[in-house]
Coordinates of C-alpha atoms in Angstrom, one line a residue:
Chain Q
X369 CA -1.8 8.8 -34.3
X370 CA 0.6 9.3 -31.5
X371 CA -0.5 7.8 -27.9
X372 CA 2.7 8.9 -26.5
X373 CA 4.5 12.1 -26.6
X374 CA 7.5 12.7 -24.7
X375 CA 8.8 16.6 -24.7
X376 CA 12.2 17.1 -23.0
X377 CA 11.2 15.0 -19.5
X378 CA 14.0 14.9 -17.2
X379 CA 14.5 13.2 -13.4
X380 CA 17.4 14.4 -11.3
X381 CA 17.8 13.7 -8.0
X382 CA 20.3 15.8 -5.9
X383 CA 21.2 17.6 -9.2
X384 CA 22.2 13.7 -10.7
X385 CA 20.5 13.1 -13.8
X386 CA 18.3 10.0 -13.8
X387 CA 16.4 10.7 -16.8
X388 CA 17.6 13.4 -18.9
X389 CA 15.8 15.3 -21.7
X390 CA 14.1 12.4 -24.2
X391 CA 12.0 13.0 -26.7
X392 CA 10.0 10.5 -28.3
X393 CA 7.0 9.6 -29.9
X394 CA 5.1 6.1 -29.3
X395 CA 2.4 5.6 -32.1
X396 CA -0.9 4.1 -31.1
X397 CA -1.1 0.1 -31.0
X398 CA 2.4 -0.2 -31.3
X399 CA 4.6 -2.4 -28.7
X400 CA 7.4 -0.1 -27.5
X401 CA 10.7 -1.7 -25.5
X402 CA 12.7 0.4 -23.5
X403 CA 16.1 -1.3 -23.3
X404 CA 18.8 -0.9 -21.1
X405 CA 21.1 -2.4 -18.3
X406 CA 20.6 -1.3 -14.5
X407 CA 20.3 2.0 -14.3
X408 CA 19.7 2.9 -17.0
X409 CA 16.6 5.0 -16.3
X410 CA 13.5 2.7 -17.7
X411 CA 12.0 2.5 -14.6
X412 CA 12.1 6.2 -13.8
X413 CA 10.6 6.8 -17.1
X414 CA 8.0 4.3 -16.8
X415 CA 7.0 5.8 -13.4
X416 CA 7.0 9.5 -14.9
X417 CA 5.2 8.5 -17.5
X418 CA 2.3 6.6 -15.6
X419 CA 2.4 9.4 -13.0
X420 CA 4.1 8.1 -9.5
X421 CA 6.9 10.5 -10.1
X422 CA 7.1 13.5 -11.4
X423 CA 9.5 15.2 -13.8
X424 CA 11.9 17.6 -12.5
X425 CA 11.2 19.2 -16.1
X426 CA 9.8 18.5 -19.5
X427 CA 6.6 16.9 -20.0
X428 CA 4.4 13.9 -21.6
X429 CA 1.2 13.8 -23.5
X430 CA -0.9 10.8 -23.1
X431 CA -3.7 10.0 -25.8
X432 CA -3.1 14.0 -25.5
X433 CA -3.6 14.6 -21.6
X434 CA -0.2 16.0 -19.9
X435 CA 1.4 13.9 -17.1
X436 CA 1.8 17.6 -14.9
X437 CA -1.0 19.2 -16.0
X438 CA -3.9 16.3 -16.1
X439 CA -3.0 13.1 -14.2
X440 CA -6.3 11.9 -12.9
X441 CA -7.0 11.9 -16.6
X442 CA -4.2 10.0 -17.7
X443 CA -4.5 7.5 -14.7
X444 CA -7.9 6.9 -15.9
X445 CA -6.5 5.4 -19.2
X446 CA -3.5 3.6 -18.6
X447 CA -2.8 0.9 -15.8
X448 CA 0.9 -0.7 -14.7
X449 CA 2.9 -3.7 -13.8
X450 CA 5.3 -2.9 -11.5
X451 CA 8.9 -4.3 -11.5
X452 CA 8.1 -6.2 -8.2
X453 CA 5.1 -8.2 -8.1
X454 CA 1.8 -6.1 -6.9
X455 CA -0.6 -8.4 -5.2
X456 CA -2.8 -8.4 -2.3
X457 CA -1.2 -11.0 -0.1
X458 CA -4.4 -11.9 1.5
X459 CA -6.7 -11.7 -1.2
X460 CA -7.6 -14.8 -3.1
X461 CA -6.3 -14.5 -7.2
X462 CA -10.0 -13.9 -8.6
X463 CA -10.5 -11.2 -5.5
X464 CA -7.3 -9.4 -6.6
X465 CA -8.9 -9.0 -10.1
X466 CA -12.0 -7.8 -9.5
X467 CA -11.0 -5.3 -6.8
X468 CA -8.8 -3.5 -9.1
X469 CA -11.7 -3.9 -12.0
X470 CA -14.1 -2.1 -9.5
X471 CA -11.3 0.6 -8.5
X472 CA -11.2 1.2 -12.1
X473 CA -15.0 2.1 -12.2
X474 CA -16.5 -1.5 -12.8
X475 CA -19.7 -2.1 -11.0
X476 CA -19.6 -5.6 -9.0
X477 CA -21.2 -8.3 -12.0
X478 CA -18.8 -6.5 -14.8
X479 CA -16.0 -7.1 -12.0
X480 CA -16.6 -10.7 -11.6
X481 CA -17.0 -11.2 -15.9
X482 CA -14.0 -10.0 -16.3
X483 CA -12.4 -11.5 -13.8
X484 CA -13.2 -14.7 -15.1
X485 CA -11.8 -13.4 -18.5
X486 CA -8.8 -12.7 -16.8
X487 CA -8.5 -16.0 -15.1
X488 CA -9.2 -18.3 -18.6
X489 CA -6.9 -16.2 -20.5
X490 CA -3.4 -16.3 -17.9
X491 CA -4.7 -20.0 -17.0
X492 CA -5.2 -19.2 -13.6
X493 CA -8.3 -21.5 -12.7
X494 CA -6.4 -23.7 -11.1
X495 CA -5.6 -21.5 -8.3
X496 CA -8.4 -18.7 -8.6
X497 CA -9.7 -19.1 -5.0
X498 CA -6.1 -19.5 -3.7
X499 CA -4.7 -16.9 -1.5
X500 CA -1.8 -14.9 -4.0
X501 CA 0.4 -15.2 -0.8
X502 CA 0.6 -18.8 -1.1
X503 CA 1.2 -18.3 -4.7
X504 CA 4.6 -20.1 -6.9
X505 CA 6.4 -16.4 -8.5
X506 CA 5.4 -17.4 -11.6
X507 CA 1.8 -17.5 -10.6
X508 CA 1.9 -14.5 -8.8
X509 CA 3.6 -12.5 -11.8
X510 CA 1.0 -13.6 -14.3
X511 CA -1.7 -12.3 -11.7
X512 CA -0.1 -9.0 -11.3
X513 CA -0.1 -8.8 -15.2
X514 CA -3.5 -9.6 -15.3
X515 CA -4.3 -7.1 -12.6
X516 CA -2.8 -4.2 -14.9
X517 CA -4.8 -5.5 -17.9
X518 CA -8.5 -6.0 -16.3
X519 CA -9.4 -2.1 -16.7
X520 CA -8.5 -2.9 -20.6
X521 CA -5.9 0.5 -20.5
X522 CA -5.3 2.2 -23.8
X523 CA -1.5 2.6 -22.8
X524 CA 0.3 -0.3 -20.6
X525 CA 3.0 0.1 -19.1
X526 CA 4.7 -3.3 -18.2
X527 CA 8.2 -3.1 -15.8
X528 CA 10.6 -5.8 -16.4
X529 CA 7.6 -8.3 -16.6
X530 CA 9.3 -11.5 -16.9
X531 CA 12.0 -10.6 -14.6
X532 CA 12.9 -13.8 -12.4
X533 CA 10.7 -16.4 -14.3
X534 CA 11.4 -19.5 -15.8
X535 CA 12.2 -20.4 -19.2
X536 CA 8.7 -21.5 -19.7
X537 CA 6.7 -19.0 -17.7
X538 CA 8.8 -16.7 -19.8
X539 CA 7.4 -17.7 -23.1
X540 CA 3.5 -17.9 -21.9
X541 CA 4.1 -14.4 -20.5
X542 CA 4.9 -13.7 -24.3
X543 CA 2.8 -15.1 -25.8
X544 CA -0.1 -13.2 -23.9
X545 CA 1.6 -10.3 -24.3
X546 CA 1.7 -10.6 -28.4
X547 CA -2.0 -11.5 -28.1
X548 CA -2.7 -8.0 -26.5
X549 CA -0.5 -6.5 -29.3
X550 CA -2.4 -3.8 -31.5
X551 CA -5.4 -4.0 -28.7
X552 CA -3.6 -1.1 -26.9
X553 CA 0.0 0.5 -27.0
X554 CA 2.2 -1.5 -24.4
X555 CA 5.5 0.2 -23.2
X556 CA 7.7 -2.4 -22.1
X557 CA 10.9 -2.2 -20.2
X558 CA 13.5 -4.7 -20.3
X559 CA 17.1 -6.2 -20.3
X560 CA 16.6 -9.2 -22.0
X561 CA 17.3 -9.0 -25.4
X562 CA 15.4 -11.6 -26.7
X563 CA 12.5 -10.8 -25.1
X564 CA 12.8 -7.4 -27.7
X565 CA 13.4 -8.9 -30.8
X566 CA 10.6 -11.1 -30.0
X567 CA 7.5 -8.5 -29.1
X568 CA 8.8 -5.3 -29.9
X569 CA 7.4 -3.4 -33.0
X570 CA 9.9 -0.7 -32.3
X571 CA 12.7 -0.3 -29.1
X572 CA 14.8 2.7 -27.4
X573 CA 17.3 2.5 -26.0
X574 CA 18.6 4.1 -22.8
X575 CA 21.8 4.4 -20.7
X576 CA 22.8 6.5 -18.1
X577 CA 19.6 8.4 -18.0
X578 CA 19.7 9.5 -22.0
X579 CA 17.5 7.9 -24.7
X580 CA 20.1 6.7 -27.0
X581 CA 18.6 5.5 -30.5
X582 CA 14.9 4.5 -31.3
X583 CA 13.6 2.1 -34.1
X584 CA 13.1 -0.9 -35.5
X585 CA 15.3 -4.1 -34.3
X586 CA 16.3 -4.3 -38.5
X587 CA 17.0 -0.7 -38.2
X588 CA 19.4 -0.5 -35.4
X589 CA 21.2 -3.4 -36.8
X590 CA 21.6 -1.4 -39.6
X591 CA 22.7 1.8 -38.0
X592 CA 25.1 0.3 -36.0
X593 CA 26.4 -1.6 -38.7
X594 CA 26.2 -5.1 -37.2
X595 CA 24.0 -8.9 -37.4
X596 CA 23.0 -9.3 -34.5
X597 CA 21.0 -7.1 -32.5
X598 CA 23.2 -7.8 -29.1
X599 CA 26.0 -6.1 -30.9
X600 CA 23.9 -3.4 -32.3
X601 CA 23.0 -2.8 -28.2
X602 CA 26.5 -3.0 -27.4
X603 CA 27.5 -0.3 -29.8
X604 CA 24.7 2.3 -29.9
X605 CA 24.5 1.8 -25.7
X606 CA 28.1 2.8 -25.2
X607 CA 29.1 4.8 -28.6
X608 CA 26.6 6.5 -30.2
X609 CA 23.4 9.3 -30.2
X610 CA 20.8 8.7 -33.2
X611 CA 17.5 8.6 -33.8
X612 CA 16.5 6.6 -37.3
Chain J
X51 CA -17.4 5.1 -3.6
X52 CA -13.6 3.7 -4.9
X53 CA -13.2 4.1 -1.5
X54 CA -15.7 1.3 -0.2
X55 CA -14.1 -1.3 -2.6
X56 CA -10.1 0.0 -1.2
X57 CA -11.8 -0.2 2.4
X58 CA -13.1 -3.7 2.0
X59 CA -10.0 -5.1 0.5
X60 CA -8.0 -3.6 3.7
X61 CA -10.5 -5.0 5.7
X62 CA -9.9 -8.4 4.4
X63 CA -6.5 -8.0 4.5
X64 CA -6.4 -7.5 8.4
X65 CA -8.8 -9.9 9.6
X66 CA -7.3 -13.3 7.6
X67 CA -4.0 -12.6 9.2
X68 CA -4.4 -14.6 12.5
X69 CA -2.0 -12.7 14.4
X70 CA -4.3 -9.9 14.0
X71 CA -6.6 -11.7 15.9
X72 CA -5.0 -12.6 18.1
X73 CA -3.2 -9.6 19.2
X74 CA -6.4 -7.9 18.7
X75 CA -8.8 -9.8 20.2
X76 CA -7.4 -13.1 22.7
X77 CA -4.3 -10.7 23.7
X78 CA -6.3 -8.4 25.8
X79 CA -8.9 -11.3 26.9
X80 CA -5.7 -13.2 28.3
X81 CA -4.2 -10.2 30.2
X82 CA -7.7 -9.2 32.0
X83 CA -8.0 -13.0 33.2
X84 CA -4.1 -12.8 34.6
X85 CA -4.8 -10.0 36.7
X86 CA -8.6 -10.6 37.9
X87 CA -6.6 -14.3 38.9
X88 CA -4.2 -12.3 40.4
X89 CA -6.6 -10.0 42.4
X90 CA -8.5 -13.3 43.4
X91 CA -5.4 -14.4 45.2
X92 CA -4.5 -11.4 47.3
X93 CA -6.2 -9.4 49.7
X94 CA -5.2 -5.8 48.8
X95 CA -7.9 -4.6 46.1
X96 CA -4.6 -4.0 42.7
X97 CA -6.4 -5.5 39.9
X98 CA -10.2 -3.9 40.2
X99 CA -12.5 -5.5 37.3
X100 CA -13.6 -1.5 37.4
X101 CA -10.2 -0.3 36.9
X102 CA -8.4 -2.9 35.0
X103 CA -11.2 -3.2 32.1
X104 CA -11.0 0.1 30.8
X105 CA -7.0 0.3 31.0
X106 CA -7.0 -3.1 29.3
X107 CA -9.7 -1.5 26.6
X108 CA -6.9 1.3 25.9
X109 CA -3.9 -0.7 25.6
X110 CA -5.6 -3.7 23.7
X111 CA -6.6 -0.6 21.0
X112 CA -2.5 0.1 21.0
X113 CA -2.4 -3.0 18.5
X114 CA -4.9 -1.4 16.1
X115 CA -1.7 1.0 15.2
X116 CA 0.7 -2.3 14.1
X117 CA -2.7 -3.8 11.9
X118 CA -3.2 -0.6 10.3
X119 CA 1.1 0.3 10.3
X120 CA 1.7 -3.0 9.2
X121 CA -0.8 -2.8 6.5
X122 CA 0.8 0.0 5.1
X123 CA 4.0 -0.9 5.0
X124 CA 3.5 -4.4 3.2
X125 CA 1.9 -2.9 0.5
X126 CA 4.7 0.2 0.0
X127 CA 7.1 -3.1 0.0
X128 CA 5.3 -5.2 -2.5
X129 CA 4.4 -2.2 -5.0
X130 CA 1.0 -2.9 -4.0
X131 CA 0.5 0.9 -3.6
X132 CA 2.3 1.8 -6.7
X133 CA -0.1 0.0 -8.6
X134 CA -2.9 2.1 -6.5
X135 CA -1.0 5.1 -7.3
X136 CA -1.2 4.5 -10.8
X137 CA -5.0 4.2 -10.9
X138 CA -7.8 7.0 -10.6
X139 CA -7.7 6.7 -6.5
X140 CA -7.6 9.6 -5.1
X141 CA -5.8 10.6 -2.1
X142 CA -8.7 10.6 0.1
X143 CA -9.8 7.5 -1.4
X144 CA -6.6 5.9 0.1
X145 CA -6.9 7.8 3.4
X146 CA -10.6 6.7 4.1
X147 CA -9.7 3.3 2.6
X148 CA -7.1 2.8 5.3
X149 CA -8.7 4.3 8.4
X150 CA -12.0 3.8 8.0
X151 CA -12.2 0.1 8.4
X152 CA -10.4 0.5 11.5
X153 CA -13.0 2.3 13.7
X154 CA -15.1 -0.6 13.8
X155 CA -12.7 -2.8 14.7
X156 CA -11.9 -0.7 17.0
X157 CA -15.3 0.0 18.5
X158 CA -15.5 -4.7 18.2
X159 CA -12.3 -4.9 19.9
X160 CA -13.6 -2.9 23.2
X161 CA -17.3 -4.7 23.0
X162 CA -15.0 -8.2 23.6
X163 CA -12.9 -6.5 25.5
X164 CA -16.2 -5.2 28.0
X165 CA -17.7 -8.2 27.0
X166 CA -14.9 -10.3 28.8
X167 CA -14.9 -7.9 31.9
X168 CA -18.6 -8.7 32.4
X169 CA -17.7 -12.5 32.7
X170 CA -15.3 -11.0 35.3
X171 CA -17.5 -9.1 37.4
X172 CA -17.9 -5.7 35.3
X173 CA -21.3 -4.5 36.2
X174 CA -23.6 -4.3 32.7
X175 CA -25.4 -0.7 32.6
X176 CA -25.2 2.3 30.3
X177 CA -21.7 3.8 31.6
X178 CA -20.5 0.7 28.9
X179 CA -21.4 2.6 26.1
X180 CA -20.2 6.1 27.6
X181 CA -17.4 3.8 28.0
X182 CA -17.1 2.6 24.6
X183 CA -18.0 6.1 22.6
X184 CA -14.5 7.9 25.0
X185 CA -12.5 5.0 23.7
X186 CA -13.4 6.1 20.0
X187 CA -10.7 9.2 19.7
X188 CA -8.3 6.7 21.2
X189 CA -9.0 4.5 18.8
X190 CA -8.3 7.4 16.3
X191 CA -4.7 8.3 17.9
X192 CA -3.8 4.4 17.4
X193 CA -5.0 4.5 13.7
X194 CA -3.1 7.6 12.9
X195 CA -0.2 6.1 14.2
X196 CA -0.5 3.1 12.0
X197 CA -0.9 5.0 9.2
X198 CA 1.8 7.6 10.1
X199 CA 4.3 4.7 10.6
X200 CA 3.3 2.7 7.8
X201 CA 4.2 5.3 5.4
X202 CA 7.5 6.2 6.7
X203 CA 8.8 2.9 7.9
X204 CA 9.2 -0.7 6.4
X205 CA 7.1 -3.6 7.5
X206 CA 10.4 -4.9 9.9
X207 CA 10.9 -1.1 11.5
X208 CA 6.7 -1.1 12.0
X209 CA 6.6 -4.6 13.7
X210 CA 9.6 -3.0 16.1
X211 CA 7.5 0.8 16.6
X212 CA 4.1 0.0 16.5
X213 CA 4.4 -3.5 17.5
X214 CA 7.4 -3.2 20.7
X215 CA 7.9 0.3 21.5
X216 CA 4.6 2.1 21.6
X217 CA 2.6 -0.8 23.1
X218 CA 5.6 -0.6 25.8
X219 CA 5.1 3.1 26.4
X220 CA 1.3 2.6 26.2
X221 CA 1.8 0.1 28.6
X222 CA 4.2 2.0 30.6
X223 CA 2.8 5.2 31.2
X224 CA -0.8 5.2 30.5
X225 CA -1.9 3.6 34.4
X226 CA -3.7 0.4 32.5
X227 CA -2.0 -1.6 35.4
X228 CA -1.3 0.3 38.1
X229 CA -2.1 4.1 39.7
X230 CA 0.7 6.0 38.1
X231 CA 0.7 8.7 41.2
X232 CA 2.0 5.6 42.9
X233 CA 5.6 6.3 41.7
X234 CA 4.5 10.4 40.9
X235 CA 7.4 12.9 40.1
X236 CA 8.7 13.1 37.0
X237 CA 7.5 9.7 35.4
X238 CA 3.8 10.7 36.9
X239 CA 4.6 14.3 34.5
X240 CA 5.8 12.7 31.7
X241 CA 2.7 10.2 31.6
X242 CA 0.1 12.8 31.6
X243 CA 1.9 14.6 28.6
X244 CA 0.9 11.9 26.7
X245 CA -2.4 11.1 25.3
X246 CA -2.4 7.1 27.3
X247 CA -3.2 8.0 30.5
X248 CA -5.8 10.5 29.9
X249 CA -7.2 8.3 27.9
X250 CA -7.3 5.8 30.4
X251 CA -8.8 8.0 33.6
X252 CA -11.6 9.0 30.9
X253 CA -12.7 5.7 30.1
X254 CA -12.6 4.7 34.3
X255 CA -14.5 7.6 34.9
X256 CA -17.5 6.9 32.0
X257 CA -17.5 3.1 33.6
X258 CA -18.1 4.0 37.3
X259 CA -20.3 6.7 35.4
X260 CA -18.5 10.1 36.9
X261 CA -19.0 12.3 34.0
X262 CA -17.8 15.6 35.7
X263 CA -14.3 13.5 35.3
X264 CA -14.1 13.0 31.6
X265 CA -14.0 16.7 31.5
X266 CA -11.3 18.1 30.4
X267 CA -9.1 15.2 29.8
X268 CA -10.7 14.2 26.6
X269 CA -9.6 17.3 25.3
X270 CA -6.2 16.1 25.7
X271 CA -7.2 12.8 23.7
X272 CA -9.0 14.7 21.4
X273 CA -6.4 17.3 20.3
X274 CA -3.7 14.6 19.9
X275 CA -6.0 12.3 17.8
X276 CA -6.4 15.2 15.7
X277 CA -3.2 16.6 15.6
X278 CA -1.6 13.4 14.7
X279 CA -4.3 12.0 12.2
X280 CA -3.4 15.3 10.6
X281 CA 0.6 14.8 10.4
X282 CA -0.6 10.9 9.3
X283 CA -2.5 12.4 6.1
X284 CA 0.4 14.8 5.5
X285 CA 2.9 12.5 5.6
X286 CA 0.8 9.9 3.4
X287 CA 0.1 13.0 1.2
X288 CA 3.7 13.1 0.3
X289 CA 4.3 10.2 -0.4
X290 CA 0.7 10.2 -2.7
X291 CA 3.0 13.2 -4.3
X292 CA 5.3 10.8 -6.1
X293 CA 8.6 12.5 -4.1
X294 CA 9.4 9.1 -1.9
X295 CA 7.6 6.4 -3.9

């Protein structure tokens, strides 16, 4: 079953193309990366895809609601990380959670359950009643991804979520992230490519604005005819248009 | 009720920053004690607990426009909103969210501010609360300021609007201090087209308890607390729309 279906969505601003006519199909449970340097057009795809932008044509079917036609419907099952973290600055780390569980419908004792859930599973206890504005980046990172994961969304969308942490915040960020693999389809954005090869089930990848091969890491080795997959990037980001 | 759990989140927001308080609360306190000193020194009646209060009273409520601005614009440059955008909130969900927590403070912030004046002389009867339910629209033109600014400017470009230039021109042209026909002509002109002074001569007139003179400036009040609460939630609106996220 598909939880993603992407039919011809395009982004132009003043007739430039940021995003321009994908197509693509993200099967349910499955961990999707979206690769690509600066630029590229993740984020605008992200954002038309989660609804804060929409297309300038085409269209996307979430768990089979339509981004133009539907979006209070698809906001009601998905939830995002932005690029930049997304805290309330003067909100303690366990109010942050629970405010977003109770704008997501959770009445005030479910709130405060799963913020605690929250909390144990990012190892935030140690700063649960700390403002987030006092917050290290790594601290306040794992919080916003914990914020996008409290309404327990069928499709996440996380932006560049380990973007400016540590080598070591890095790796707790993925190992959460491979525990929520197969609980809900995650559409991940990134420029790291290890970060891919270690979480994604399956990976596009963009430049300038066009969706430029999708599949496997193994696969587009294969179809670009190289070992390692930084080549493979190289090759099919600059060179080539396939989908395996 | 998404609204109520927005609305208490902004609420908490604005009353842990301390220079909230300040501004909002021990700014105005401080200026009515300057000028009462003042008047206790000279022998010409300037600085009238009667007339000083209620100009006080409107230009303290001038801040409520940086809180609410500034507000705003944090979260627009932290992605806080994008996250809201990306959740079932609704647009009047964020507009009620925003503004309604400010109308009490608003309504707290002239109770000190009367409060104060009574220490200073202000006489306690029932033309306090005329007093305070005049200086509700004002507090609704300062709101819709905040939110107008906040969603078109950063949190730098609010702190310089909201927090310099309109508390200057409320300041400036709304008679808190002085009697603006004092200097007349075109500055006395150019004061009663805006929304200050009337507001200001309204809330005098419900202290001293002349209602004949409330009538018809609070129309003037009135109309541009609507007019720009209106351009507020279409501005806000648009930016809800995805086109400038």
């Amino acid at each position: 079953m598909n939880a993603i279906k992407i039919n011809n969505l395009s982004k132009s601003y003043k007739g430039k193309f940021a995003v321009k006519n994908i197509n693509m199909e993200i099967k349910a449970g499955e961990l999707f990366a979206l690769l690509g340097m600066n630029g590229a057009g993740k984020t605008t795809t992200i954002k038309m895809l989660s609804c804060l932008t929409p297309p300038t044509s085409g269209d996307a079917y979430l768990l089979g609601d339509s981004i133009l036609n539907n979006p209070q419907k698809v906001k009601e099952k998905i939830n995002v990380s932005p690029q930049e973290t997304a805290v309330a600055r003067n909100l303690s780390v366990k109010e942050n959670l629970e405010l977003i569980a109770r704008i997501y419908g959770s009445d005030k004792k479910t709130a405060k359950i799963k913020a605690e859930e929250m909390i144990m599973i990012f190892n935030l206890t140690e700063v649960a009643k700390a403002k987030t504005k006092t917050l290290s980046g790594g601290f306040q990172r794992r919080l916003s991804i914990a914020m996008s994961l409290i309404s327990n969304p069928k499709i996440l969308f996380l932006d560049e979520p380990t973007l400016g942490l540590d080598v070591i915040a890095r790796r707790e960020l993925w190992s959460v992230i491979k525990k929520l693999k197969t609980e809900m389809t995650i559409v991940l954005t990134t420029h790291y490519l290890e970060e891919v090869e270690a979480l994604a089930d399956r990976v596009g990848i963009m430049a300038k604005g066009e969706l430029k091969a999708t599949g496997t890491v193994s696969e587009l080795n294969l179809l670009a005819q190289v070992d390692k997959f930084e080549d493979a990037f190289i090759k099919l980001a600059t060179d080539m248009e396939v989908n395996i | 009720m998404r609204f109520m759990t927005f609305a208490k989140r902004n609420t908490k927001e604005i009353i842990r920053d301390p220079l909230n308080l300040m501004f909002g609360l021990a700014f105005p306190i401080v200026i009515l004690l300057i000028f009462t000193a003042i008047q206790s020194n000279v022998s010409e009646s300037i600085f009238m607990i009667e007339t000083l209060s209620p100009g006080v009273a409107v230009f303290g409520l001038s801040f409520i426009s940086l809180f609410s601005g500034l507000l705003v614009a944090k979260d627009r440059d932290n992605s806080f909103l994008m996250r809201l955008f990306a959740s079932p909130l609704t647009a009047s969900d964020y507009i009620c969210g925003y503004t309604l927590p400010l109308i009490p403070m608003a309504i707290i912030q002239s109770i000190v501010c009367f409060i104060a004046s009574i220490f200073l002389g202000l006489s306690v009867n029932v033309n306090l609360l005329i007093g305070l339910l005049v200086l509700i629209p004002t507090g609704l033109i300062f709101i819709g300021l905040g939110l107008l600014c906040g969603s078109l400017f950063n949190e730098k470009q609010v702190g310089g609007v909201c927090g310099a230039l309109l508390t200057n021109i409320c300041a400036w042209f709304s008679g808190a201090w002085f009697d603006i026909s004092l200097i007349g002509g075109v500055y006395e002109k150019v004061a009663y087209l805006m929304p200050f002074s009337h507001a200001v001569d309204i809330t005098r007139a419900a202290i001293i308890g002349d209602y004949n003179a409330i009538f018809p400036q609070i129309w003037w009040v009135i109309v541009y607390a609507v007019v720009i609460n209106v351009v507020a939630i279409y501005v806000f609106n648009k930016k809800i729309s995805g086109k400038n996220i």
